Amino acid sequence: MSQLQKYPKIDVNNHLQENWTKQETENVKVVVDFFQHLMNEHDFDYTLKTYGGTSYTQHNRAIPNEISGLIGYVQTLTKRFPEYSFDVKRIYADGDYVLLHSHTTMKAKHRGNEKKGFIITDTFRLKGGKLVEHWDAIQPIDTFSRLLFLVTGGNIGNDNPTF
């Protein structure tokens, strides 16, 4: 089974909007490629090679700054939950900002089950087509996700403001 079959595939063409500018469309494509490779395929080498090396401010206090900090966080998470993935439901673009509204699950058997996992909104700011900043809002859905969120949400990985 290939990586694209094993994990959800974010089809950017299903989300493109006619009212987006050329730059907004390009920004969406960057975010989707980044998210697909990191969060769904867990291709850490590609993600670091393609998106690392620039300044990246992380506003989720549990995750260290820089793309390498985010990769380290996801690597730790996927050791425990190797089927961790995002099903992106909606994408919004506004200038330098791209928002993904997703259903995240820890197990493949829970994909598509809206009673399991998390609802996550990720907000990215891009500058010159590069990822420079990230915020998120996370809502656990089921009891397991609420407990996991409580257990893992207390670590502080950076001192950036949350807003």
PDB file of C-alpha atoms in Angstrom:
ATOM      1  CA  MET A   1       0.000   0.000   0.000  1.00  0.00           C
ATOM      2  CA  SER A   2       1.455   3.396  -0.951  1.00  0.00           C
ATOM      3  CA  GLN A   3       1.701   6.322   1.452  1.00  0.00           C
ATOM      4  CA  LEU A   4      -1.065   8.156  -0.422  1.00  0.00           C
ATOM      5  CA  GLN A   5      -3.424   5.209   0.005  1.00  0.00           C
ATOM      6  CA  LYS A   6      -2.443   4.644   3.617  1.00  0.00           C
ATOM      7  CA  TYR A   7      -3.198   8.224   4.673  1.00  0.00           C
ATOM      8  CA  PRO A   8      -5.842  10.747   3.645  1.00  0.00           C
ATOM      9  CA  LYS A   9      -4.931  12.781   0.586  1.00  0.00           C
ATOM     10  CA  ILE A  10      -5.672  16.492   0.642  1.00  0.00           C
ATOM     11  CA  ASP A  11      -6.846  17.278  -2.886  1.00  0.00           C
ATOM     12  CA  VAL A  12      -6.160  20.993  -3.231  1.00  0.00           C
ATOM     13  CA  ASN A  13      -8.331  21.147  -6.370  1.00  0.00           C
ATOM     14  CA  ASN A  14     -11.415  20.323  -4.283  1.00  0.00           C
ATOM     15  CA  HIS A  15     -10.810  23.420  -2.177  1.00  0.00           C
ATOM     16  CA  LEU A  16      -9.736  26.119  -4.652  1.00  0.00           C
ATOM     17  CA  GLN A  17     -11.982  29.186  -4.788  1.00  0.00           C
ATOM     18  CA  GLU A  18     -12.510  31.454  -7.802  1.00  0.00           C
ATOM     19  CA  ASN A  19     -12.334  34.590  -5.650  1.00  0.00           C
ATOM     20  CA  TRP A  20      -8.805  33.833  -4.387  1.00  0.00           C
ATOM     21  CA  THR A  21      -5.993  35.872  -5.847  1.00  0.00           C
ATOM     22  CA  LYS A  22      -3.104  34.127  -7.589  1.00  0.00           C
ATOM     23  CA  GLN A  23      -0.974  34.623  -4.449  1.00  0.00           C
ATOM     24  CA  GLU A  24      -3.707  33.209  -2.176  1.00  0.00           C
ATOM     25  CA  THR A  25      -3.991  30.148  -4.418  1.00  0.00           C
ATOM     26  CA  GLU A  26      -0.212  29.664  -4.332  1.00  0.00           C
ATOM     27  CA  ASN A  27      -0.202  30.085  -0.541  1.00  0.00           C
ATOM     28  CA  VAL A  28      -2.905  27.407  -0.228  1.00  0.00           C
ATOM     29  CA  LYS A  29      -0.864  25.041  -2.395  1.00  0.00           C
ATOM     30  CA  VAL A  30       2.191  25.564  -0.166  1.00  0.00           C
ATOM     31  CA  VAL A  31       0.219  24.893   3.025  1.00  0.00           C
ATOM     32  CA  VAL A  32      -1.492  21.818   1.558  1.00  0.00           C
ATOM     33  CA  ASP A  33       1.820  20.343   0.373  1.00  0.00           C
ATOM     34  CA  PHE A  34       3.393  21.020   3.778  1.00  0.00           C
ATOM     35  CA  PHE A  35       0.447  19.555   5.665  1.00  0.00           C
ATOM     36  CA  GLN A  36       0.091  16.511   3.421  1.00  0.00           C
ATOM     37  CA  HIS A  37       3.726  15.535   3.779  1.00  0.00           C
ATOM     38  CA  LEU A  38       4.056  16.273   7.496  1.00  0.00           C
ATOM     39  CA  MET A  39       0.701  15.413   9.030  1.00  0.00           C
ATOM     40  CA  ASN A  40      -0.576  12.669   6.738  1.00  0.00           C
ATOM     41  CA  GLU A  41       2.425  10.994   5.131  1.00  0.00           C
ATOM     42  CA  HIS A  42       4.790  11.673   8.059  1.00  0.00           C
ATOM     43  CA  ASP A  43       7.560  12.377   5.555  1.00  0.00           C
ATOM     44  CA  PHE A  44       9.823  14.276   7.933  1.00  0.00           C
ATOM     45  CA  ASP A  45      12.848  14.391   5.623  1.00  0.00           C
ATOM     46  CA  TYR A  46      10.842  15.957   2.770  1.00  0.00           C
ATOM     47  CA  THR A  47       9.200  18.427   5.149  1.00  0.00           C
ATOM     48  CA  LEU A  48      12.477  19.577   6.666  1.00  0.00           C
ATOM     49  CA  LYS A  49      14.254  19.747   3.296  1.00  0.00           C
ATOM     50  CA  THR A  50      11.402  21.654   1.624  1.00  0.00           C
ATOM     51  CA  TYR A  51      10.198  23.921   4.449  1.00  0.00           C
ATOM     52  CA  GLY A  52      13.015  24.087   7.011  1.00  0.00           C
ATOM     53  CA  GLY A  53      15.753  26.663   7.132  1.00  0.00           C
ATOM     54  CA  THR A  54      13.562  29.745   7.447  1.00  0.00           C
ATOM     55  CA  SER A  55      12.253  31.469  10.546  1.00  0.00           C
ATOM     56  CA  TYR A  56       8.963  29.904  11.691  1.00  0.00           C
ATOM     57  CA  THR A  57       7.138  31.153  14.785  1.00  0.00           C
ATOM     58  CA  GLN A  58       4.943  28.606  16.526  1.00  0.00           C
ATOM     59  CA  HIS A  59       2.040  29.910  18.643  1.00  0.00           C
ATOM     60  CA  ASN A  60       0.915  26.518  19.939  1.00  0.00           C
ATOM     61  CA  ARG A  61       2.723  26.742  23.285  1.00  0.00           C
ATOM     62  CA  ALA A  62       3.296  22.959  23.419  1.00  0.00           C
ATOM     63  CA  ILE A  63       5.398  22.937  20.231  1.00  0.00           C
ATOM     64  CA  PRO A  64       8.914  24.381  19.854  1.00  0.00           C
ATOM     65  CA  ASN A  65       9.620  27.094  17.266  1.00  0.00           C
ATOM     66  CA  GLU A  66      10.924  26.406  13.760  1.00  0.00           C
ATOM     67  CA  ILE A  67       9.864  23.693  11.336  1.00  0.00           C
ATOM     68  CA  SER A  68      12.353  21.340  12.999  1.00  0.00           C
ATOM     69  CA  GLY A  69      10.550  21.838  16.340  1.00  0.00           C
ATOM     70  CA  LEU A  70       7.215  20.985  14.755  1.00  0.00           C
ATOM     71  CA  ILE A  71       8.695  17.939  13.034  1.00  0.00           C
ATOM     72  CA  GLY A  72      10.119  16.726  16.355  1.00  0.00           C
ATOM     73  CA  TYR A  73       6.715  17.126  17.983  1.00  0.00           C
ATOM     74  CA  VAL A  74       4.939  15.193  15.203  1.00  0.00           C
ATOM     75  CA  GLN A  75       7.646  12.492  15.225  1.00  0.00           C
ATOM     76  CA  THR A  76       7.028  11.901  18.936  1.00  0.00           C
ATOM     77  CA  LEU A  77       3.274  11.827  18.388  1.00  0.00           C
ATOM     78  CA  THR A  78       3.482   9.370  15.499  1.00  0.00           C
ATOM     79  CA  LYS A  79       5.669   6.974  17.476  1.00  0.00           C
ATOM     80  CA  ARG A  80       2.667   6.431  19.743  1.00  0.00           C
ATOM     81  CA  PHE A  81       0.022   6.962  17.048  1.00  0.00           C
ATOM     82  CA  PRO A  82       1.485   5.954  13.658  1.00  0.00           C
ATOM     83  CA  GLU A  83      -1.933   6.301  11.947  1.00  0.00           C
ATOM     84  CA  TYR A  84      -2.341   9.942  13.095  1.00  0.00           C
ATOM     85  CA  SER A  85      -3.779  11.973  10.220  1.00  0.00           C
ATOM     86  CA  PHE A  86      -5.792  14.990   9.133  1.00  0.00           C
ATOM     87  CA  ASP A  87      -8.865  15.020   6.936  1.00  0.00           C
ATOM     88  CA  VAL A  88      -9.020  18.643   5.783  1.00  0.00           C
ATOM     89  CA  LYS A  89     -12.667  19.657   5.424  1.00  0.00           C
ATOM     90  CA  ARG A  90     -12.325  23.334   4.491  1.00  0.00           C
ATOM     91  CA  ILE A  91      -9.607  25.729   3.412  1.00  0.00           C
ATOM     92  CA  TYR A  92      -9.822  29.498   3.662  1.00  0.00           C
ATOM     93  CA  ALA A  93      -7.359  32.034   2.241  1.00  0.00           C
ATOM     94  CA  ASP A  94      -7.091  35.726   3.009  1.00  0.00           C
ATOM     95  CA  GLY A  95      -3.975  37.507   1.798  1.00  0.00           C
ATOM     96  CA  ASP A  96      -0.971  36.010   3.594  1.00  0.00           C
ATOM     97  CA  TYR A  97      -3.170  33.796   5.802  1.00  0.00           C
ATOM     98  CA  VAL A  98      -4.380  30.261   5.111  1.00  0.00           C
ATOM     99  CA  LEU A  99      -6.732  28.387   7.444  1.00  0.00           C
ATOM    100  CA  LEU A 100      -7.348  24.645   7.444  1.00  0.00           C
ATOM    101  CA  HIS A 101     -10.425  23.259   9.215  1.00  0.00           C
ATOM    102  CA  SER A 102      -9.817  19.549   9.816  1.00  0.00           C
ATOM    103  CA  HIS A 103     -10.965  16.342  11.461  1.00  0.00           C
ATOM    104  CA  THR A 104      -7.934  14.698  13.040  1.00  0.00           C
ATOM    105  CA  THR A 105      -7.835  11.097  14.178  1.00  0.00           C
ATOM    106  CA  MET A 106      -5.231   8.968  15.888  1.00  0.00           C
ATOM    107  CA  LYS A 107      -6.319   5.628  14.383  1.00  0.00           C
ATOM    108  CA  ALA A 108      -7.168   4.741  10.776  1.00  0.00           C
ATOM    109  CA  LYS A 109     -10.355   2.980  11.882  1.00  0.00           C
ATOM    110  CA  HIS A 110     -11.646   6.295  13.298  1.00  0.00           C
ATOM    111  CA  ARG A 111     -11.253   8.274  10.054  1.00  0.00           C
ATOM    112  CA  GLY A 112     -14.612   9.612   8.996  1.00  0.00           C
ATOM    113  CA  ASN A 113     -16.161   8.960  12.428  1.00  0.00           C
ATOM    114  CA  GLU A 114     -17.110  12.425  13.646  1.00  0.00           C
ATOM    115  CA  LYS A 115     -17.495  11.062  17.185  1.00  0.00           C
ATOM    116  CA  LYS A 116     -13.739  10.354  17.436  1.00  0.00           C
ATOM    117  CA  GLY A 117     -10.633  12.504  17.344  1.00  0.00           C
ATOM    118  CA  PHE A 118     -10.233  16.260  17.247  1.00  0.00           C
ATOM    119  CA  ILE A 119     -11.576  19.262  15.373  1.00  0.00           C
ATOM    120  CA  ILE A 120      -8.584  21.463  14.571  1.00  0.00           C
ATOM    121  CA  THR A 121      -8.308  24.833  12.896  1.00  0.00           C
ATOM    122  CA  ASP A 122      -4.756  25.668  11.810  1.00  0.00           C
ATOM    123  CA  THR A 123      -3.900  29.206  10.764  1.00  0.00           C
ATOM    124  CA  PHE A 124      -0.708  29.832   8.807  1.00  0.00           C
ATOM    125  CA  ARG A 125       0.867  33.128   7.821  1.00  0.00           C
ATOM    126  CA  LEU A 126       3.097  33.105   4.773  1.00  0.00           C
ATOM    127  CA  LYS A 127       5.560  35.718   3.593  1.00  0.00           C
ATOM    128  CA  GLY A 128       6.889  35.551   0.056  1.00  0.00           C
ATOM    129  CA  GLY A 129       5.419  32.064  -0.339  1.00  0.00           C
ATOM    130  CA  LYS A 130       7.196  30.752   2.785  1.00  0.00           C
ATOM    131  CA  LEU A 131       5.599  29.529   6.014  1.00  0.00           C
ATOM    132  CA  VAL A 132       6.502  31.999   8.776  1.00  0.00           C
ATOM    133  CA  GLU A 133       3.880  31.642  11.522  1.00  0.00           C
ATOM    134  CA  HIS A 134       1.289  29.165  12.878  1.00  0.00           C
ATOM    135  CA  TRP A 135      -1.633  29.221  15.327  1.00  0.00           C
ATOM    136  CA  ASP A 136      -4.165  26.523  16.079  1.00  0.00           C
ATOM    137  CA  ALA A 137      -7.373  25.893  17.961  1.00  0.00           C
ATOM    138  CA  ILE A 138      -8.029  22.323  19.065  1.00  0.00           C
ATOM    139  CA  GLN A 139     -11.303  20.777  20.207  1.00  0.00           C
ATOM    140  CA  PRO A 140     -11.174  17.158  21.447  1.00  0.00           C
ATOM    141  CA  ILE A 141     -14.321  15.235  20.514  1.00  0.00           C
ATOM    142  CA  ASP A 142     -14.374  11.987  22.525  1.00  0.00           C
ATOM    143  CA  THR A 143     -13.266  11.008  26.040  1.00  0.00           C
ATOM    144  CA  PHE A 144      -9.946   9.511  24.854  1.00  0.00           C
ATOM    145  CA  SER A 145      -9.087  12.680  22.923  1.00  0.00           C
ATOM    146  CA  ARG A 146      -9.979  14.870  25.919  1.00  0.00           C
ATOM    147  CA  LEU A 147      -7.694  12.812  28.184  1.00  0.00           C
ATOM    148  CA  LEU A 148      -4.886  12.798  25.624  1.00  0.00           C
ATOM    149  CA  PHE A 149      -5.238  16.561  25.256  1.00  0.00           C
ATOM    150  CA  LEU A 150      -4.997  17.016  29.031  1.00  0.00           C
ATOM    151  CA  VAL A 151      -1.934  14.777  29.304  1.00  0.00           C
ATOM    152  CA  THR A 152       0.003  16.238  26.359  1.00  0.00           C
ATOM    153  CA  GLY A 153      -1.211  19.846  26.449  1.00  0.00           C
ATOM    154  CA  GLY A 154       0.717  20.941  29.512  1.00  0.00           C
ATOM    155  CA  ASN A 155       4.243  21.044  28.086  1.00  0.00           C
ATOM    156  CA  ILE A 156       5.594  24.459  27.138  1.00  0.00           C
ATOM    157  CA  GLY A 157       7.775  24.416  24.014  1.00  0.00           C
ATOM    158  CA  ASN A 158       8.040  28.169  23.361  1.00  0.00           C
ATOM    159  CA  ASP A 159       7.313  31.536  24.959  1.00  0.00           C
ATOM    160  CA  ASN A 160       5.369  33.028  22.048  1.00  0.00           C
ATOM    161  CA  PRO A 161       1.988  34.653  22.649  1.00  0.00           C
ATOM    162  CA  THR A 162      -0.994  32.480  21.793  1.00  0.00           C
ATOM    163  CA  PHE A 163      -2.731  35.273  19.872  1.00  0.00           C
TER     164      PHE A 163
END
